[in-house]
XYZ file of C-alpha atoms in Angstrom:
637
model
C -13.884 0.413 4.605
C -16.646 0.694 1.970
C -20.103 1.699 3.145
C -22.993 0.341 1.088
C -26.481 1.856 1.240
C -29.466 -0.478 0.756
C -33.198 0.183 0.761
C -34.351 -0.777 4.262
C -37.757 -2.200 3.331
C -36.447 -4.171 0.340
C -33.518 -5.502 2.332
C -35.630 -6.771 5.218
C -37.953 -8.338 2.646
C -34.954 -10.125 1.101
C -33.988 -11.410 4.565
C -37.498 -12.719 5.136
C -38.456 -10.698 8.226
C -38.422 -7.289 9.894
C -35.644 -6.471 12.338
C -35.386 -3.907 15.081
C -32.267 -1.797 14.939
C -30.722 -3.701 17.841
C -31.518 -7.081 16.275
C -30.001 -6.061 12.958
C -26.900 -4.632 14.648
C -26.439 -7.966 16.451
C -26.824 -9.857 13.169
C -24.225 -7.637 11.519
C -21.861 -8.080 14.468
C -22.240 -11.865 14.378
C -21.377 -11.892 10.675
C -18.479 -9.454 10.915
C -19.967 -6.335 9.341
C -21.345 -3.184 10.953
C -24.479 -1.070 10.645
C -23.159 2.434 10.173
C -26.474 4.309 9.959
C -30.225 3.813 9.746
C -31.513 6.860 7.844
C -35.093 6.286 9.011
C -34.002 7.974 12.247
C -32.974 11.230 10.532
C -34.238 13.685 7.955
C -33.753 12.344 4.430
C -33.103 14.264 1.194
C -35.918 15.157 -1.221
C -35.464 13.559 -4.662
C -37.841 14.565 -7.491
C -40.224 15.985 -4.912
C -40.321 12.778 -2.881
C -38.449 12.027 0.320
C -35.824 9.320 -0.139
C -36.830 5.898 1.185
C -35.165 4.827 4.462
C -31.772 3.213 3.954
C -29.430 1.005 5.930
C -25.799 2.021 5.468
C -23.666 -1.026 6.099
C -19.892 -0.999 6.507
C -18.205 -4.045 5.030
C -14.581 -5.293 5.014
C -12.454 -3.830 2.237
C -11.591 -7.252 0.797
C -15.183 -8.525 0.542
C -15.842 -7.515 -3.060
C -18.819 -9.892 -3.106
C -20.625 -7.585 -0.667
C -20.356 -4.331 -2.603
C -24.029 -4.391 -3.584
C -27.506 -5.131 -2.234
C -27.534 -8.591 -3.827
C -24.199 -9.635 -2.311
C -25.005 -8.581 1.245
C -28.456 -10.189 1.120
C -27.079 -13.451 -0.315
C -24.315 -13.766 2.299
C -26.626 -13.005 5.227
C -29.299 -15.408 3.982
C -26.727 -18.201 3.673
C -25.375 -17.316 7.134
C -28.911 -17.498 8.568
C -29.547 -20.840 6.855
C -32.372 -19.481 4.719
C -30.701 -20.564 1.480
C -27.725 -22.571 0.261
C -24.795 -21.236 -1.718
C -25.945 -20.996 -5.365
C -24.460 -23.356 -7.919
C -23.290 -21.091 -10.733
C -23.286 -22.846 -14.119
C -22.266 -22.057 -17.678
C -24.983 -22.544 -20.302
C -24.020 -22.221 -23.981
C -26.648 -20.904 -26.429
C -29.143 -23.391 -27.844
C -27.372 -23.536 -31.236
C -24.045 -24.243 -29.529
C -22.303 -21.303 -31.218
C -20.527 -19.156 -28.665
C -19.963 -15.471 -29.215
C -16.258 -14.797 -29.888
C -13.920 -11.904 -29.149
C -10.613 -11.730 -31.029
C -7.881 -9.846 -29.167
C -5.337 -7.951 -31.283
C -1.633 -8.229 -30.493
C -1.423 -4.405 -30.428
C -3.419 -4.353 -27.193
C -0.245 -5.448 -25.385
C 0.895 -1.841 -25.756
C -1.925 -0.491 -23.591
C -4.347 -3.011 -21.864
C -3.397 -6.598 -22.756
C -6.040 -8.714 -20.994
C -9.687 -9.251 -21.902
C -12.594 -11.173 -20.377
C -16.263 -11.384 -21.208
C -19.633 -12.899 -20.228
C -23.285 -12.772 -21.255
C -26.371 -12.631 -19.009
C -29.342 -13.938 -21.010
C -32.991 -13.048 -20.412
C -32.221 -10.830 -17.453
C -35.065 -8.785 -15.994
C -34.204 -5.332 -14.678
C -36.291 -3.197 -12.365
C -35.306 0.329 -11.475
C -33.698 -0.842 -8.221
C -31.859 -3.736 -9.890
C -30.609 -1.511 -12.694
C -29.309 1.088 -10.238
C -27.631 -1.630 -8.179
C -25.991 -3.042 -11.343
C -24.516 0.354 -12.222
C -23.517 1.057 -8.607
C -21.635 -2.251 -8.329
C -19.572 -1.383 -11.396
C -18.688 1.991 -9.843
C -17.718 0.353 -6.532
C -15.517 -2.188 -8.314
C -13.882 0.593 -10.340
C -13.053 2.504 -7.161
C -11.911 -0.435 -5.023
C -10.695 -3.518 -6.833
C -9.863 -1.738 -10.105
C -7.923 1.110 -8.467
C -9.773 3.900 -10.285
C -9.892 1.889 -13.546
C -6.095 1.670 -13.802
C -6.138 -2.113 -13.320
C -9.594 -3.071 -14.627
C -12.336 -1.375 -16.641
C -15.878 -2.713 -17.084
C -18.256 -2.156 -19.989
C -21.870 -3.384 -20.243
C -23.874 -3.485 -23.480
C -27.297 -4.375 -24.828
C -26.433 -7.474 -26.849
C -29.567 -7.103 -29.005
C -28.221 -3.852 -30.501
C -24.892 -5.318 -31.652
C -23.747 -8.429 -33.490
C -20.763 -10.707 -33.037
C -18.075 -11.734 -33.619
C -16.341 -8.949 -31.709
C -12.783 -7.651 -31.818
C -10.653 -5.969 -29.185
C -8.035 -3.745 -30.818
C -5.611 -0.908 -30.133
C -5.638 1.921 -32.691
C -4.270 5.468 -32.974
C -6.798 7.882 -31.451
C -7.324 9.681 -34.768
C -8.646 6.447 -36.322
C -11.268 5.891 -33.614
C -14.654 7.473 -34.363
C -17.910 6.972 -32.442
C -20.615 8.718 -30.399
C -19.844 8.257 -26.685
C -22.453 7.361 -24.084
C -25.375 9.814 -23.886
C -24.008 11.836 -26.836
C -25.231 11.982 -30.449
C -22.176 13.591 -32.062
C -19.404 11.267 -33.224
C -15.863 12.168 -32.136
C -12.399 10.718 -32.559
C -10.193 9.714 -29.639
C -8.356 13.038 -29.352
C -11.561 15.070 -29.526
C -13.035 12.907 -26.785
C -10.081 13.665 -24.508
C -10.653 17.390 -24.964
C -14.445 17.037 -24.622
C -14.287 15.207 -21.280
C -11.368 17.160 -19.821
C -13.708 19.248 -17.670
C -16.152 16.445 -16.912
C -16.317 15.988 -13.125
C -16.696 12.209 -13.347
C -14.603 11.121 -16.343
C -11.735 13.609 -16.287
C -9.920 11.625 -13.567
C -9.586 8.620 -15.912
C -8.258 10.436 -19.000
C -4.555 10.308 -17.973
C -4.664 6.480 -18.001
C -4.471 6.375 -21.827
C -4.196 9.990 -22.984
C -0.448 9.931 -23.753
C -0.473 6.471 -25.319
C 0.077 6.249 -29.099
C -2.818 3.757 -29.285
C -6.173 3.593 -27.488
C -8.034 0.327 -26.711
C -11.263 -0.090 -28.624
C -13.925 -2.825 -28.929
C -15.847 -3.377 -32.218
C -18.676 -5.638 -33.274
C -19.048 -7.400 -36.626
C -20.129 -4.173 -38.372
C -17.339 -2.034 -36.800
C -19.811 -0.498 -34.385
C -17.932 0.691 -31.319
C -18.924 -0.926 -28.046
C -16.524 0.981 -25.806
C -13.169 2.699 -25.498
C -11.901 1.372 -22.159
C -11.230 2.605 -19.581
C -12.920 5.899 -20.495
C -16.436 5.423 -21.849
C -18.881 3.102 -23.644
C -20.468 3.819 -26.986
C -23.961 5.280 -27.050
C -25.189 2.725 -29.594
C -25.143 -0.265 -27.201
C -26.100 1.375 -23.898
C -28.262 -0.694 -21.572
C -31.672 0.399 -20.305
C -34.435 -1.022 -18.122
C -35.753 -2.755 -21.252
C -32.461 -4.582 -21.921
C -32.877 -8.371 -21.792
C -29.449 -9.650 -22.879
C -26.339 -8.064 -21.406
C -22.816 -8.402 -22.786
C -20.141 -7.661 -20.178
C -16.669 -6.735 -21.443
C -13.725 -6.364 -19.067
C -10.251 -5.100 -20.010
C -7.324 -5.077 -17.627
C -3.639 -4.762 -16.945
C -3.915 -7.292 -14.087
C -4.961 -10.811 -15.082
C -6.025 -11.903 -11.586
C -8.296 -8.919 -10.982
C -9.688 -9.300 -14.507
C -11.266 -12.702 -13.767
C -12.236 -11.712 -10.235
C -14.233 -8.743 -11.540
C -16.027 -10.994 -14.012
C -16.874 -13.472 -11.246
C -18.337 -10.780 -8.987
C -20.542 -9.248 -11.688
C -22.035 -12.499 -13.002
C -22.495 -14.090 -9.582
C -24.388 -11.106 -8.214
C -26.760 -10.491 -11.148
C -27.238 -13.891 -12.776
C -29.939 -14.416 -10.118
C -32.197 -12.141 -12.214
C -31.861 -14.255 -15.375
C -34.795 -16.383 -16.553
C -32.718 -19.376 -15.438
C -31.175 -18.089 -12.209
C -27.426 -18.413 -11.751
C -26.726 -19.432 -15.357
C -24.172 -17.536 -17.420
C -23.440 -17.805 -21.136
C -19.692 -18.157 -21.779
C -17.770 -16.269 -24.457
C -14.825 -17.600 -26.470
C -11.767 -15.344 -26.174
C -9.267 -15.753 -29.041
C -5.905 -14.387 -27.926
C -3.228 -16.700 -29.340
C -0.393 -14.153 -29.233
C -0.191 -14.246 -25.401
C -1.632 -17.692 -24.696
C -4.906 -16.318 -23.299
C -7.302 -18.144 -25.622
C -10.069 -19.607 -23.427
C -13.745 -19.528 -22.499
C -14.785 -16.959 -19.911
C -15.874 -16.864 -17.203
C -14.376 -19.922 -15.490
C -16.796 -20.731 -12.652
C -14.787 -23.608 -11.179
C -14.412 -23.260 -7.374
C -10.858 -23.159 -6.016
C -10.039 -26.410 -4.169
C -7.967 -26.199 -0.998
C -7.494 -27.992 2.310
C -7.786 -27.036 5.957
C -6.632 -28.837 9.073
C -9.271 -29.698 11.663
C -6.606 -29.622 14.376
C -5.503 -26.161 13.281
C -9.047 -24.744 13.311
C -9.896 -26.292 16.687
C -6.622 -25.275 18.336
C -6.897 -21.636 17.271
C -10.583 -21.355 18.191
C -10.298 -23.385 21.394
C -12.817 -25.942 20.152
C -13.021 -29.705 19.792
C -15.464 -29.895 16.877
C -15.673 -32.888 14.551
C -14.915 -32.588 10.875
C -18.593 -32.963 10.018
C -19.551 -30.174 12.415
C -16.921 -27.864 10.945
C -18.172 -28.607 7.432
C -21.664 -27.590 8.526
C -20.303 -24.351 9.979
C -18.323 -23.560 6.819
C -21.453 -24.054 4.698
C -22.900 -20.989 6.487
C -19.973 -18.984 5.082
C -20.545 -20.038 1.436
C -18.031 -22.928 1.344
C -18.581 -26.455 0.078
C -16.563 -28.658 2.450
C -16.339 -32.368 3.215
C -13.981 -34.604 5.230
C -10.985 -35.930 3.333
C -11.103 -39.617 2.475
C -7.335 -40.024 2.809
C -6.469 -37.988 5.908
C -8.438 -38.026 9.143
C -7.432 -34.447 9.972
C -8.054 -32.718 6.665
C -11.117 -30.955 5.278
C -11.461 -30.706 1.502
C -12.800 -27.191 0.890
C -14.106 -25.644 -2.330
C -13.833 -21.859 -2.277
C -16.628 -20.277 -4.370
C -15.895 -17.728 -7.079
C -17.325 -14.965 -4.871
C -14.755 -15.397 -2.082
C -11.592 -13.781 -3.460
C -10.644 -12.787 0.092
C -9.793 -16.397 1.063
C -6.042 -16.926 0.614
C -4.993 -19.320 3.402
C -6.441 -21.819 5.840
C -6.260 -19.007 8.416
C -9.113 -17.338 6.496
C -11.100 -20.571 6.621
C -10.424 -20.830 10.352
C -11.717 -17.286 10.851
C -14.909 -18.057 8.923
C -15.409 -21.216 10.978
C -15.162 -19.084 14.132
C -17.681 -16.577 12.713
C -20.125 -19.372 11.871
C -19.681 -20.957 15.309
C -20.198 -17.551 16.923
C -17.499 -15.426 18.509
C -19.612 -15.017 21.632
C -19.918 -18.810 21.900
C -16.174 -19.489 21.813
C -14.794 -20.746 25.157
C -13.173 -18.070 27.287
C -10.215 -18.770 29.556
C -6.994 -17.148 30.586
C -4.024 -18.333 28.541
C -1.693 -20.706 30.350
C 1.410 -18.811 29.412
C 3.847 -16.532 31.164
C 3.118 -12.854 30.726
C 5.925 -10.588 29.604
C 6.278 -6.855 29.994
C 7.308 -4.927 26.910
C 10.478 -2.852 27.072
C 12.110 -0.345 24.791
C 14.846 -1.543 22.475
C 18.266 -0.535 23.817
C 18.941 1.562 20.711
C 15.665 3.465 21.073
C 16.279 3.966 24.779
C 19.717 5.395 24.025
C 18.229 7.706 21.378
C 15.599 8.952 23.841
C 18.281 9.737 26.421
C 20.196 11.808 23.853
C 17.004 13.596 22.797
C 16.134 14.463 26.376
C 19.582 15.810 27.235
C 19.820 17.850 24.019
C 16.391 19.371 24.588
C 17.274 20.212 28.197
C 20.375 21.986 26.864
C 18.107 24.341 24.868
C 18.195 22.699 21.451
C 14.996 22.052 19.442
C 14.387 18.648 17.899
C 13.378 18.422 14.224
C 12.250 15.441 12.147
C 13.022 16.006 8.431
C 12.266 13.462 5.742
C 14.644 10.531 5.285
C 14.611 10.916 1.485
C 16.693 13.540 -0.281
C 18.254 14.228 -3.652
C 21.598 12.761 -4.631
C 23.179 16.225 -4.954
C 21.975 17.337 -1.511
C 23.579 14.300 0.054
C 26.922 14.560 -1.761
C 27.656 17.453 -4.159
C 26.078 20.153 -2.001
C 28.199 18.975 0.946
C 31.358 18.831 -1.241
C 31.484 15.077 -0.660
C 32.461 12.532 -3.340
C 30.238 9.553 -4.099
C 31.721 6.630 -2.114
C 33.295 3.733 -4.011
C 32.884 1.249 -1.166
C 29.784 -0.909 -1.688
C 28.920 -0.777 2.011
C 28.889 3.044 1.986
C 26.769 3.613 -1.107
C 23.251 5.026 -0.711
C 20.011 3.156 -1.300
C 18.427 4.585 -4.453
C 14.756 4.809 -5.354
C 14.120 2.915 -8.572
C 11.608 5.325 -10.125
C 11.681 8.624 -8.201
C 8.843 10.957 -9.129
C 10.812 14.111 -8.325
C 14.487 15.059 -8.215
C 14.026 16.023 -4.559
C 13.551 12.405 -3.455
C 16.112 10.171 -5.164
C 17.969 8.337 -2.381
C 17.700 7.416 1.269
C 19.961 9.779 3.198
C 23.394 8.683 4.390
C 23.840 11.814 6.515
C 21.586 13.896 8.766
C 23.117 17.167 7.561
C 20.957 17.764 4.426
C 17.754 17.509 6.446
C 19.030 19.821 9.181
C 20.253 22.429 6.696
C 17.015 22.332 4.684
C 15.067 22.799 7.911
C 17.109 25.930 8.671
C 16.643 27.162 5.085
C 12.856 26.865 5.299
C 12.799 28.713 8.637
C 15.187 31.593 7.882
C 12.485 34.107 8.760
C 12.784 33.145 12.425
C 15.106 34.958 14.798
C 18.697 33.782 15.109
C 20.451 31.962 16.578
C 18.674 28.710 15.772
C 19.755 25.522 17.513
C 18.282 22.279 16.180
C 19.112 18.582 16.474
C 17.914 15.212 15.231
C 18.403 11.629 16.327
C 17.499 9.403 13.402
C 18.518 6.675 11.004
C 20.713 6.879 7.952
C 20.846 3.990 5.494
C 23.642 2.356 3.491
C 23.794 -0.491 1.027
C 25.123 -3.674 2.600
C 25.327 -6.691 0.314
C 26.162 -8.957 3.226
C 22.718 -8.571 4.822
C 19.496 -10.247 3.841
C 17.736 -6.976 2.996
C 20.875 -5.673 1.231
C 20.996 -2.563 3.407
C 21.680 -1.460 6.975
C 20.440 1.327 9.210
C 22.680 3.393 11.483
C 21.341 5.624 14.249
C 23.045 9.031 14.117
C 22.919 12.163 16.228
C 23.138 15.483 14.382
C 22.980 19.096 15.504
C 23.138 22.470 13.748
C 23.835 25.999 15.049
C 22.835 28.907 12.764
C 23.482 32.497 13.760
C 25.581 35.626 13.324
C 28.555 33.981 15.000
C 30.170 30.711 13.957
C 28.728 28.738 16.880
C 31.634 26.298 16.803
C 31.917 26.340 20.583
C 28.167 25.667 20.837
C 28.227 22.357 18.913
C 31.490 21.468 20.661
C 29.814 22.052 24.010
C 26.759 19.988 23.012
C 29.005 17.138 21.931
C 30.855 17.273 25.271
C 27.529 17.335 27.120
C 26.283 14.242 25.280
C 29.555 12.434 25.905
C 29.449 13.323 29.564
C 25.871 12.162 29.884
C 26.880 8.833 28.283
C 29.756 8.639 30.788
C 32.429 8.732 28.118
C 35.444 10.584 29.462
C 37.747 12.867 27.499
C 41.222 11.425 26.937
C 44.324 12.395 25.049
C 45.136 11.003 21.642
C 48.079 9.105 23.102
C 45.845 7.423 25.663
C 43.312 6.587 22.980
C 45.862 4.976 20.660
C 47.704 3.152 23.439
C 51.353 3.324 24.351
C 52.523 0.725 21.830
C 50.686 2.338 18.946
C 52.019 5.745 19.952
C 55.578 4.444 19.960
C 55.087 2.946 16.508
C 53.691 6.195 15.187
C 56.503 8.135 16.843
C 59.016 5.904 15.049
C 57.370 6.825 11.772
C 57.520 10.523 12.599
C 53.818 11.024 12.666
C 52.302 14.228 13.940
C 50.916 14.311 17.521
C 47.207 14.626 18.255
C 45.332 17.858 18.426
C 43.381 16.755 21.438
C 46.269 17.391 23.849
C 47.150 15.292 26.843
C 43.833 15.853 28.547
C 42.983 14.618 31.975
C 42.529 10.964 31.115
C 39.242 10.765 32.974
C 38.310 7.484 31.326
C 41.336 5.627 32.591
C 43.213 3.084 30.551
C 40.470 0.508 30.039
C 37.085 2.273 29.847
C 35.292 4.283 27.165
C 37.044 7.465 26.161
C 37.010 9.982 23.327
C 39.303 12.573 21.847
C 39.152 15.008 18.952
C 41.712 15.985 16.383
C 41.796 18.310 13.436
C 40.533 16.872 10.172
C 40.610 18.059 6.580
C 37.028 17.620 5.364
C 35.706 19.487 2.270
C 32.319 20.025 3.951
C 33.962 22.327 6.506
C 36.213 25.354 6.536
C 39.886 24.373 6.477
C 41.321 24.171 9.999
C 37.819 24.563 11.456
C 36.713 20.939 11.715
C 37.462 18.089 14.091
C 36.954 14.348 13.947
C 35.617 12.511 16.997
C 37.422 9.300 17.946
C 36.178 6.758 20.456
C 38.259 4.262 22.402
C 36.185 1.170 23.136
C 36.676 -0.782 26.358
C 38.435 -4.106 26.326
C 36.105 -7.108 26.138
C 37.829 -8.570 29.213
C 37.372 -6.915 32.599
C 40.795 -8.084 33.704
C 43.640 -5.656 33.078
C 46.058 -8.574 32.833
C 44.257 -10.096 29.859
C 46.474 -10.756 26.880
C 43.658 -9.908 24.472
C 44.363 -6.541 22.799
C 41.681 -3.847 23.100
C 39.652 -3.066 20.002
C 41.079 -0.315 17.801
C 39.688 3.229 18.191
C 36.841 4.247 15.898
C 36.092 7.529 14.197
C 32.441 8.058 15.064
C 31.735 11.576 13.806
C 32.754 15.082 12.801
C 31.883 18.637 13.797
C 32.924 22.033 12.537
C 32.056 25.250 10.677
C 30.500 24.688 7.250
C 32.331 25.746 4.109
C 30.911 28.877 2.360
C 30.092 26.866 -0.790
C 27.901 24.547 1.283
C 26.105 27.547 2.806
C 25.562 29.039 -0.645
C 23.982 25.856 -2.030
C 21.604 25.607 0.911
C 20.872 29.374 0.712
C 22.093 30.145 4.231
C 23.500 33.682 4.649
C 24.908 33.260 8.188
C 27.737 31.053 9.483
C 26.635 27.563 10.484
C 28.288 24.904 12.594
C 27.177 21.284 12.567
C 27.817 18.044 14.388
C 27.098 14.470 13.329
C 28.109 11.205 14.959
C 27.137 7.555 15.073
C 25.562 6.639 18.424
C 25.178 2.882 17.900
C 28.761 2.354 19.033
C 27.729 3.238 22.615
C 25.496 0.184 22.971
């Protein structure tokens, strides 16, 4: 969360009294913020030969953009303490009635399409106010504006420029001006090269550098105000002597555009000759329907249920009492005239964090006092949490595999398309329910899809650890993902178990033994293929002259009705010919009675194991033979 530093003496003066550290910590706690540090208790840095004044470093919630500066924190705490009411922000046109205008060019849609503006007339800056004004812009750029990618702010001395203004998008070679704190004029390209090594501005250059046009703001005489989001022009820079400030805001996000304007004017209009008055600006943007006056200071109307607030907080307050409490949190609220349960609430322009009546309920609880809320044990039955059956099954498999001497790995679930298919000699599936989930705009070729097999991750883990001694025995129990149009999220997860043996020998018997161990631990007995298919199916296959199973007769440990598995040779391009086996599972009948007429469910192929094909080893850069196992474990639930 953001931490804001404020001058301790000035802040206590703004609050109207001195506080001990404990008293101020309690005030912060009651309001929902936190005192992070009081620098008066430690050694402070020396600035220009003078020790820095004591500061209070206050941690505020990340969504409270109205508290990113001294003025915002002081205003909110004073309203909370009842020392002042929420200001009434008003628009005041100039005395001649002629608003300043900004015409937005259609070409700006190619780079930063939205524009907003405001004017603070007859503002009086001190050194502290000026520094706070600049610091708020930096905080907004870092937080709300996402490093200027969404919003960029420019401030100008209105007395040094003349309207009407234009907001355009031009090729960088056609843009020529002296940037802030520079005397030499440069074009757009030269500016990119000039600021490439600048510690502060270089991070913003990629936002527009590769664009064929750069955004630019001109006044009536084609004097450049700024080239957002990079830098302002030197001609209109503000100083302590500035009395009229023009604020320009460009954006790619329309909501954050107006929010940024609201925060700036609400925090610093208090220093105007007529406090809390703002001069509007006419924006002419017919091509995208954004012609309007800015800023719009109209509070957002909403409603809140008295029953809802009282039930959540455990209170029985009247509507009038709740309105009084909400006034301490900057709201204007009054009881509805048409519904005895509803509060009509006006959300001020400073409170962008309020999205739902749950936020209003929380503020009502803060104003009432968390420590004053009634405390009682809930009259409900307590429940004990338990692991999901699937996770419990996965943990059992992990434990048994680790006890057998295999090391668990956790590779990434994203991989490239080739790693998942071509490198394993597997074709791309045609069935919709077997296709992979693709990333829409992958940044690298290494992460294109969500894996449908555990094998790529296991083999890449071996590849990156080839320097270790062999043999290496690793396993993973994790999810693979497939498209599934029949589900609400259009995809489904499957929990798989995979293992990999890498060494000088093939290791086929090792993965076979691990598979048998897991099956035994899950109490799934080995059966013959004939037992797995059932007598009737075997007779039908015999009539067709089908080949018998590779699993042999076996011992039939699972009986005729319970879980059982068998293996048989399979021709799979991922594996060496005649060195791979498919794993089949016979599921138990849904009826416990052997005399039931309901047929048992058909056997399922749940996995494969074998020795990898040399082409697969070559693609994954593995010089030694490798055997792998992968099977679906969800079928055991």
